[in-house]
mmCIF file of C-alpha atoms in Angstrom:
data_model
loop_
_atom_site.group_PDB
_atom_site.id
_atom_site.type_symbol
_atom_site.label_atom_id
_atom_site.label_comp_id
_atom_site.label_asym_id
_atom_site.label_seq_id
_atom_site.Cartn_x
_atom_site.Cartn_y
_atom_site.Cartn_z
ATOM 1 C CA UNK A 246 -17.384 -2.027 46.186
ATOM 2 C CA UNK A 247 -15.214 -5.244 44.086
ATOM 3 C CA UNK A 248 -16.811 -5.224 40.818
ATOM 4 C CA UNK A 249 -17.428 -8.584 39.202
ATOM 5 C CA UNK A 250 -15.250 -10.573 36.598
ATOM 6 C CA UNK A 251 -17.696 -11.227 34.553
ATOM 7 C CA UNK A 252 -20.997 -8.914 35.623
ATOM 8 C CA UNK A 253 -24.718 -10.018 33.621
ATOM 9 C CA UNK A 254 -28.365 -9.588 33.936
ATOM 10 C CA UNK A 255 -30.472 -11.892 34.147
ATOM 11 C CA UNK A 256 -34.735 -12.100 34.594
ATOM 12 C CA UNK A 257 -35.420 -13.070 37.757
ATOM 13 C CA UNK A 258 -40.127 -13.752 38.440
ATOM 14 C CA UNK A 259 -41.765 -11.986 40.699
ATOM 15 C CA UNK A 260 -41.660 -12.267 44.549
ATOM 16 C CA UNK A 261 -37.608 -13.714 44.129
ATOM 17 C CA UNK A 262 -35.068 -11.652 46.084
ATOM 18 C CA UNK A 263 -31.114 -11.810 44.972
ATOM 19 C CA UNK A 264 -29.214 -11.746 47.940
ATOM 20 C CA UNK A 265 -25.471 -10.526 47.782
ATOM 21 C CA UNK A 266 -23.216 -13.302 49.835
ATOM 22 C CA UNK A 267 -19.667 -12.019 49.337
ATOM 23 C CA UNK A 268 -17.996 -10.594 52.432
ATOM 24 C CA UNK A 269 -17.871 -7.163 51.390
ATOM 25 C CA UNK A 270 -21.548 -6.891 50.654
ATOM 26 C CA UNK A 271 -22.338 -7.609 53.704
ATOM 27 C CA UNK A 272 -24.208 -3.866 54.818
ATOM 28 C CA UNK A 273 -25.473 -4.218 51.218
ATOM 29 C CA UNK A 274 -26.644 -7.920 52.383
ATOM 30 C CA UNK A 275 -28.335 -6.536 55.953
ATOM 31 C CA UNK A 276 -30.223 -3.980 53.586
ATOM 32 C CA UNK A 277 -31.392 -6.164 51.454
ATOM 33 C CA UNK A 278 -32.721 -8.312 54.542
ATOM 34 C CA UNK A 279 -34.508 -5.795 56.523
ATOM 35 C CA UNK A 280 -36.582 -4.799 53.428
ATOM 36 C CA UNK A 281 -37.173 -8.503 52.438
ATOM 37 C CA UNK A 282 -38.580 -8.960 56.493
ATOM 38 C CA UNK A 283 -40.502 -5.661 56.826
ATOM 39 C CA UNK A 284 -42.274 -6.754 53.427
ATOM 40 C CA UNK A 285 -43.144 -10.370 54.803
ATOM 41 C CA UNK A 286 -44.283 -8.926 58.474
ATOM 42 C CA UNK A 287 -47.159 -6.536 58.503
ATOM 43 C CA UNK A 288 -46.692 -3.459 60.306
ATOM 44 C CA UNK A 289 -49.939 -3.831 62.112
ATOM 45 C CA UNK A 290 -48.900 -7.077 63.649
ATOM 46 C CA UNK A 291 -48.881 -6.466 67.561
ATOM 47 C CA UNK A 292 -44.892 -5.979 68.707
ATOM 48 C CA UNK A 293 -44.860 -8.786 70.741
ATOM 49 C CA UNK A 294 -45.534 -11.198 67.881
ATOM 50 C CA UNK A 295 -43.743 -9.374 64.807
ATOM 51 C CA UNK A 296 -40.771 -8.976 66.546
ATOM 52 C CA UNK A 297 -39.508 -12.670 67.865
ATOM 53 C CA UNK A 298 -40.544 -13.334 64.128
ATOM 54 C CA UNK A 299 -38.795 -11.214 62.264
ATOM 55 C CA UNK A 300 -35.455 -11.772 64.095
ATOM 56 C CA UNK A 301 -35.731 -15.408 63.316
ATOM 57 C CA UNK A 302 -36.467 -14.344 59.747
ATOM 58 C CA UNK A 303 -33.233 -12.205 59.657
ATOM 59 C CA UNK A 304 -31.212 -14.847 61.356
ATOM 60 C CA UNK A 305 -32.211 -17.375 59.245
ATOM 61 C CA UNK A 306 -31.778 -15.593 55.914
ATOM 62 C CA UNK A 307 -28.225 -14.208 57.226
ATOM 63 C CA UNK A 308 -27.368 -17.896 58.308
ATOM 64 C CA UNK A 309 -28.261 -19.182 54.448
ATOM 65 C CA UNK A 310 -26.679 -16.218 52.310
ATOM 66 C CA UNK A 311 -23.254 -16.079 54.551
ATOM 67 C CA UNK A 312 -22.892 -20.139 54.445
ATOM 68 C CA UNK A 313 -23.287 -19.642 50.788
ATOM 69 C CA UNK A 314 -20.361 -17.037 50.594
ATOM 70 C CA UNK A 315 -18.212 -18.998 52.528
ATOM 71 C CA UNK A 316 -18.508 -21.817 50.001
ATOM 72 C CA UNK A 317 -17.518 -18.901 47.564
ATOM 73 C CA UNK A 318 -20.851 -17.918 46.368
ATOM 74 C CA UNK A 319 -21.632 -14.127 45.170
ATOM 75 C CA UNK A 320 -25.044 -14.068 45.666
ATOM 76 C CA UNK A 321 -28.367 -16.225 46.680
ATOM 77 C CA UNK A 322 -31.142 -16.193 44.568
ATOM 78 C CA UNK A 323 -34.358 -17.192 46.915
ATOM 79 C CA UNK A 324 -38.477 -16.492 46.154
ATOM 80 C CA UNK A 325 -39.356 -14.364 49.445
ATOM 81 C CA UNK A 326 -42.652 -13.591 48.534
ATOM 82 C CA UNK A 327 -45.729 -15.698 47.212
ATOM 83 C CA UNK A 328 -47.594 -15.716 44.120
ATOM 84 C CA UNK A 329 -50.840 -16.489 43.668
ATOM 85 C CA UNK A 330 -50.243 -18.314 46.916
ATOM 86 C CA UNK A 331 -47.632 -20.607 45.878
ATOM 87 C CA UNK A 332 -43.765 -20.206 47.271
ATOM 88 C CA UNK A 333 -41.730 -22.413 45.118
ATOM 89 C CA UNK A 334 -39.858 -24.840 46.753
ATOM 90 C CA UNK A 335 -36.292 -23.504 44.719
ATOM 91 C CA UNK A 336 -32.841 -21.706 45.459
ATOM 92 C CA UNK A 337 -30.031 -20.472 43.120
ATOM 93 C CA UNK A 338 -26.732 -19.965 43.569
ATOM 94 C CA UNK A 339 -24.402 -17.789 41.523
ATOM 95 C CA UNK A 340 -20.637 -18.034 41.605
ATOM 96 C CA UNK A 341 -17.616 -17.462 39.559
ATOM 97 C CA UNK A 342 -15.052 -19.534 38.972
ATOM 98 C CA UNK A 343 -11.068 -18.700 37.645
ATOM 99 C CA UNK A 344 -9.772 -21.512 35.337
ATOM 100 C CA UNK A 345 -5.918 -21.242 35.287
ATOM 101 C CA UNK A 346 -5.507 -23.956 32.769
ATOM 102 C CA UNK A 347 -5.135 -23.173 28.601
ATOM 103 C CA UNK A 348 -7.757 -25.328 27.408
ATOM 104 C CA UNK A 349 -10.483 -23.873 24.982
ATOM 105 C CA UNK A 350 -14.405 -23.597 26.242
ATOM 106 C CA UNK A 351 -14.612 -26.725 23.874
ATOM 107 C CA UNK A 352 -11.929 -28.857 26.223
ATOM 108 C CA UNK A 353 -13.447 -27.643 29.752
ATOM 109 C CA UNK A 354 -17.690 -27.935 28.972
ATOM 110 C CA UNK A 355 -17.004 -31.556 27.573
ATOM 111 C CA UNK A 356 -14.366 -32.662 30.410
ATOM 112 C CA UNK A 357 -17.785 -31.258 32.779
ATOM 113 C CA UNK A 358 -20.055 -33.386 31.389
ATOM 114 C CA UNK A 359 -17.821 -36.089 31.154
ATOM 115 C CA UNK A 360 -17.089 -36.293 34.296
ATOM 116 C CA UNK A 361 -20.883 -35.858 35.316
ATOM 117 C CA UNK A 362 -21.344 -38.697 33.046
ATOM 118 C CA UNK A 363 -23.482 -36.416 30.768
ATOM 119 C CA UNK A 364 -21.987 -36.352 27.866
ATOM 120 C CA UNK A 365 -24.163 -36.772 24.808
ATOM 121 C CA UNK A 366 -26.580 -38.163 26.847
ATOM 122 C CA UNK A 367 -29.671 -35.626 25.593
ATOM 123 C CA UNK A 368 -32.101 -37.099 22.777
ATOM 124 C CA UNK A 369 -30.527 -36.933 19.439
ATOM 125 C CA UNK A 370 -33.417 -34.942 18.050
ATOM 126 C CA UNK A 371 -34.118 -32.519 21.090
ATOM 127 C CA UNK A 372 -31.374 -29.732 21.238
ATOM 128 C CA UNK A 373 -32.844 -28.921 24.638
ATOM 129 C CA UNK A 374 -32.064 -32.033 25.798
ATOM 130 C CA UNK A 375 -28.075 -31.804 25.367
ATOM 131 C CA UNK A 376 -25.641 -30.988 27.904
ATOM 132 C CA UNK A 377 -23.908 -28.622 25.670
ATOM 133 C CA UNK A 378 -25.264 -24.527 25.831
ATOM 134 C CA UNK A 379 -25.369 -21.478 24.490
ATOM 135 C CA UNK A 380 -26.388 -18.016 26.263
ATOM 136 C CA UNK A 381 -25.895 -15.220 25.258
ATOM 137 C CA UNK A 382 -23.350 -16.263 22.698
ATOM 138 C CA UNK A 383 -21.003 -17.984 25.062
ATOM 139 C CA UNK A 384 -20.401 -21.710 25.669
ATOM 140 C CA UNK A 385 -22.089 -23.503 28.698
ATOM 141 C CA UNK A 386 -22.140 -26.955 30.338
ATOM 142 C CA UNK A 387 -25.735 -27.967 31.880
ATOM 143 C CA UNK A 388 -25.661 -30.790 34.115
ATOM 144 C CA UNK A 389 -28.339 -32.720 35.662
ATOM 145 C CA UNK A 390 -28.834 -34.158 38.709
ATOM 146 C CA UNK A 391 -31.935 -35.955 40.922
ATOM 147 C CA UNK A 392 -30.503 -36.506 44.750
ATOM 148 C CA UNK A 393 -33.198 -38.983 46.481
ATOM 149 C CA UNK A 394 -34.045 -38.601 49.906
ATOM 150 C CA UNK A 395 -31.567 -36.453 50.895
ATOM 151 C CA UNK A 396 -31.828 -34.900 54.411
ATOM 152 C CA UNK A 397 -32.362 -30.642 53.311
ATOM 153 C CA UNK A 398 -33.309 -28.955 56.852
ATOM 154 C CA UNK A 399 -33.237 -30.744 60.199
ATOM 155 C CA UNK A 400 -36.742 -31.511 61.687
ATOM 156 C CA UNK A 401 -38.178 -31.478 57.713
ATOM 157 C CA UNK A 402 -38.413 -35.315 56.033
ATOM 158 C CA UNK A 403 -36.012 -36.626 53.988
ATOM 159 C CA UNK A 404 -36.880 -35.100 49.994
ATOM 160 C CA UNK A 405 -35.923 -35.502 46.539
ATOM 161 C CA UNK A 406 -33.743 -32.328 45.794
ATOM 162 C CA UNK A 407 -32.946 -31.577 41.798
ATOM 163 C CA UNK A 408 -30.170 -30.011 40.948
ATOM 164 C CA UNK A 409 -29.083 -27.814 37.343
ATOM 165 C CA UNK A 410 -26.046 -26.492 37.267
ATOM 166 C CA UNK A 411 -25.025 -23.960 34.399
ATOM 167 C CA UNK A 412 -21.125 -23.795 34.157
ATOM 168 C CA UNK A 413 -20.944 -20.847 31.730
ATOM 169 C CA UNK A 414 -17.698 -19.450 29.872
ATOM 170 C CA UNK A 415 -17.466 -15.834 29.963
ATOM 171 C CA UNK A 416 -16.416 -14.624 26.324
ATOM 172 C CA UNK A 417 -14.852 -10.927 26.964
ATOM 173 C CA UNK A 418 -13.568 -12.727 30.282
ATOM 174 C CA UNK A 419 -10.527 -15.568 29.291
ATOM 175 C CA UNK A 420 -11.002 -17.567 32.129
ATOM 176 C CA UNK A 421 -13.892 -16.826 33.784
ATOM 177 C CA UNK A 422 -16.545 -19.004 34.227
ATOM 178 C CA UNK A 423 -19.770 -17.830 35.806
ATOM 179 C CA UNK A 424 -21.513 -20.797 38.021
ATOM 180 C CA UNK A 425 -25.213 -21.127 37.941
ATOM 181 C CA UNK A 426 -26.743 -23.481 40.590
ATOM 182 C CA UNK A 427 -30.215 -24.205 40.829
ATOM 183 C CA UNK A 428 -32.449 -26.805 43.260
ATOM 184 C CA UNK A 429 -35.788 -27.552 43.464
ATOM 185 C CA UNK A 430 -36.707 -29.944 46.434
ATOM 186 C CA UNK A 431 -39.856 -32.076 46.801
ATOM 187 C CA UNK A 432 -41.701 -34.799 48.404
ATOM 188 C CA UNK A 433 -40.495 -38.147 46.908
ATOM 189 C CA UNK A 434 -43.895 -38.567 45.977
ATOM 190 C CA UNK A 435 -44.631 -35.295 44.122
ATOM 191 C CA UNK A 436 -46.132 -35.058 41.107
ATOM 192 C CA UNK A 437 -43.026 -34.916 38.847
ATOM 193 C CA UNK A 438 -44.671 -32.652 36.169
ATOM 194 C CA UNK A 439 -44.303 -29.540 38.849
ATOM 195 C CA UNK A 440 -40.971 -30.459 39.055
ATOM 196 C CA UNK A 441 -40.133 -30.330 35.822
ATOM 197 C CA UNK A 442 -41.989 -27.174 35.260
ATOM 198 C CA UNK A 443 -39.920 -25.312 37.678
ATOM 199 C CA UNK A 444 -36.569 -26.293 35.845
ATOM 200 C CA UNK A 445 -37.958 -25.628 32.598
ATOM 201 C CA UNK A 446 -38.549 -21.995 34.409
ATOM 202 C CA UNK A 447 -34.991 -21.869 35.456
ATOM 203 C CA UNK A 448 -33.509 -22.997 32.212
ATOM 204 C CA UNK A 449 -36.246 -19.957 30.524
ATOM 205 C CA UNK A 450 -34.314 -18.000 32.989
ATOM 206 C CA UNK A 451 -31.141 -18.233 32.206
ATOM 207 C CA UNK A 452 -31.771 -17.603 28.502
ATOM 208 C CA UNK A 453 -32.528 -14.008 29.359
ATOM 209 C CA UNK A 454 -28.641 -13.675 30.919
ATOM 210 C CA UNK A 455 -26.999 -11.039 29.294
ATOM 211 C CA UNK A 456 -23.370 -9.443 29.595
ATOM 212 C CA UNK A 457 -22.773 -6.303 30.777
ATOM 213 C CA UNK A 458 -19.723 -4.120 30.994
ATOM 214 C CA UNK A 459 -18.135 -5.892 27.793
ATOM 215 C CA UNK A 460 -14.639 -4.410 26.206
ATOM 216 C CA UNK A 461 -14.352 -3.893 22.824
ATOM 217 C CA UNK A 462 -18.053 -3.027 22.199
ATOM 218 C CA UNK A 463 -19.635 -0.303 21.787
ATOM 219 C CA UNK A 464 -23.029 -0.046 24.087
ATOM 220 C CA UNK A 465 -26.376 0.052 22.533
ATOM 221 C CA UNK A 466 -29.350 1.880 24.584
ATOM 222 C CA UNK A 467 -30.072 -1.555 25.781
ATOM 223 C CA UNK A 468 -26.131 -2.047 26.889
ATOM 224 C CA UNK A 469 -26.896 1.081 28.603
ATOM 225 C CA UNK A 470 -29.680 0.461 30.566
ATOM 226 C CA UNK A 471 -28.154 -3.208 31.243
ATOM 227 C CA UNK A 472 -25.585 -0.864 32.884
ATOM 228 C CA UNK A 473 -27.733 1.374 34.747
ATOM 229 C CA UNK A 474 -29.494 -1.490 36.132
ATOM 230 C CA UNK A 475 -26.471 -3.062 36.863
ATOM 231 C CA UNK A 476 -25.095 -0.412 38.886
ATOM 232 C CA UNK A 477 -28.383 0.280 40.970
ATOM 233 C CA UNK A 478 -28.160 -3.139 42.109
ATOM 234 C CA UNK A 479 -24.881 -2.663 43.324
#
């Protein structure tokens, strides 16, 4: 299996699943999808009812993840099991981007924020509102946008789509940037406090990101455990 240029681990909430999206991970994807589908449909459900539902679920998941892979995604994270009866309307796409320029990370982050019209947009006394972030010692750009009343899926009413993207410089892999793109869809009349909470959840998840397989760093107990988890996921 091809190793990622900048491998990392990040906490994932209960009920979420990471779907590998690269073409070379197709067999792994099929295994993950089968586990999700089997978990979603009880074994005691009559076969004539279970089989069509499972087939539709497999096709929908495979189509969603494959499309993301064709657009350069490494993985897609989706809630696949409700928690306390709630299934959050969110998705997360993980990808890597190579920057072949000789610009410093500070210049790249500044350019990304300027292009998005968000350079220096935050509240001066609230560091959490600023677009420049640090993720496990790495410089990152955080960009947030809301698209009003967009067509998310055919057959559904138009929804709002609030998107947050972290573009993170991998400090031990020059020229490699990890991109985490998060989306929350909601009814235009929905309580924005719920949407805010789901965005804050993503910010919290990014705060748990830890790099693994860092060259030149003697691995400690935590690093070795993270490597074991990364290998098991592979």
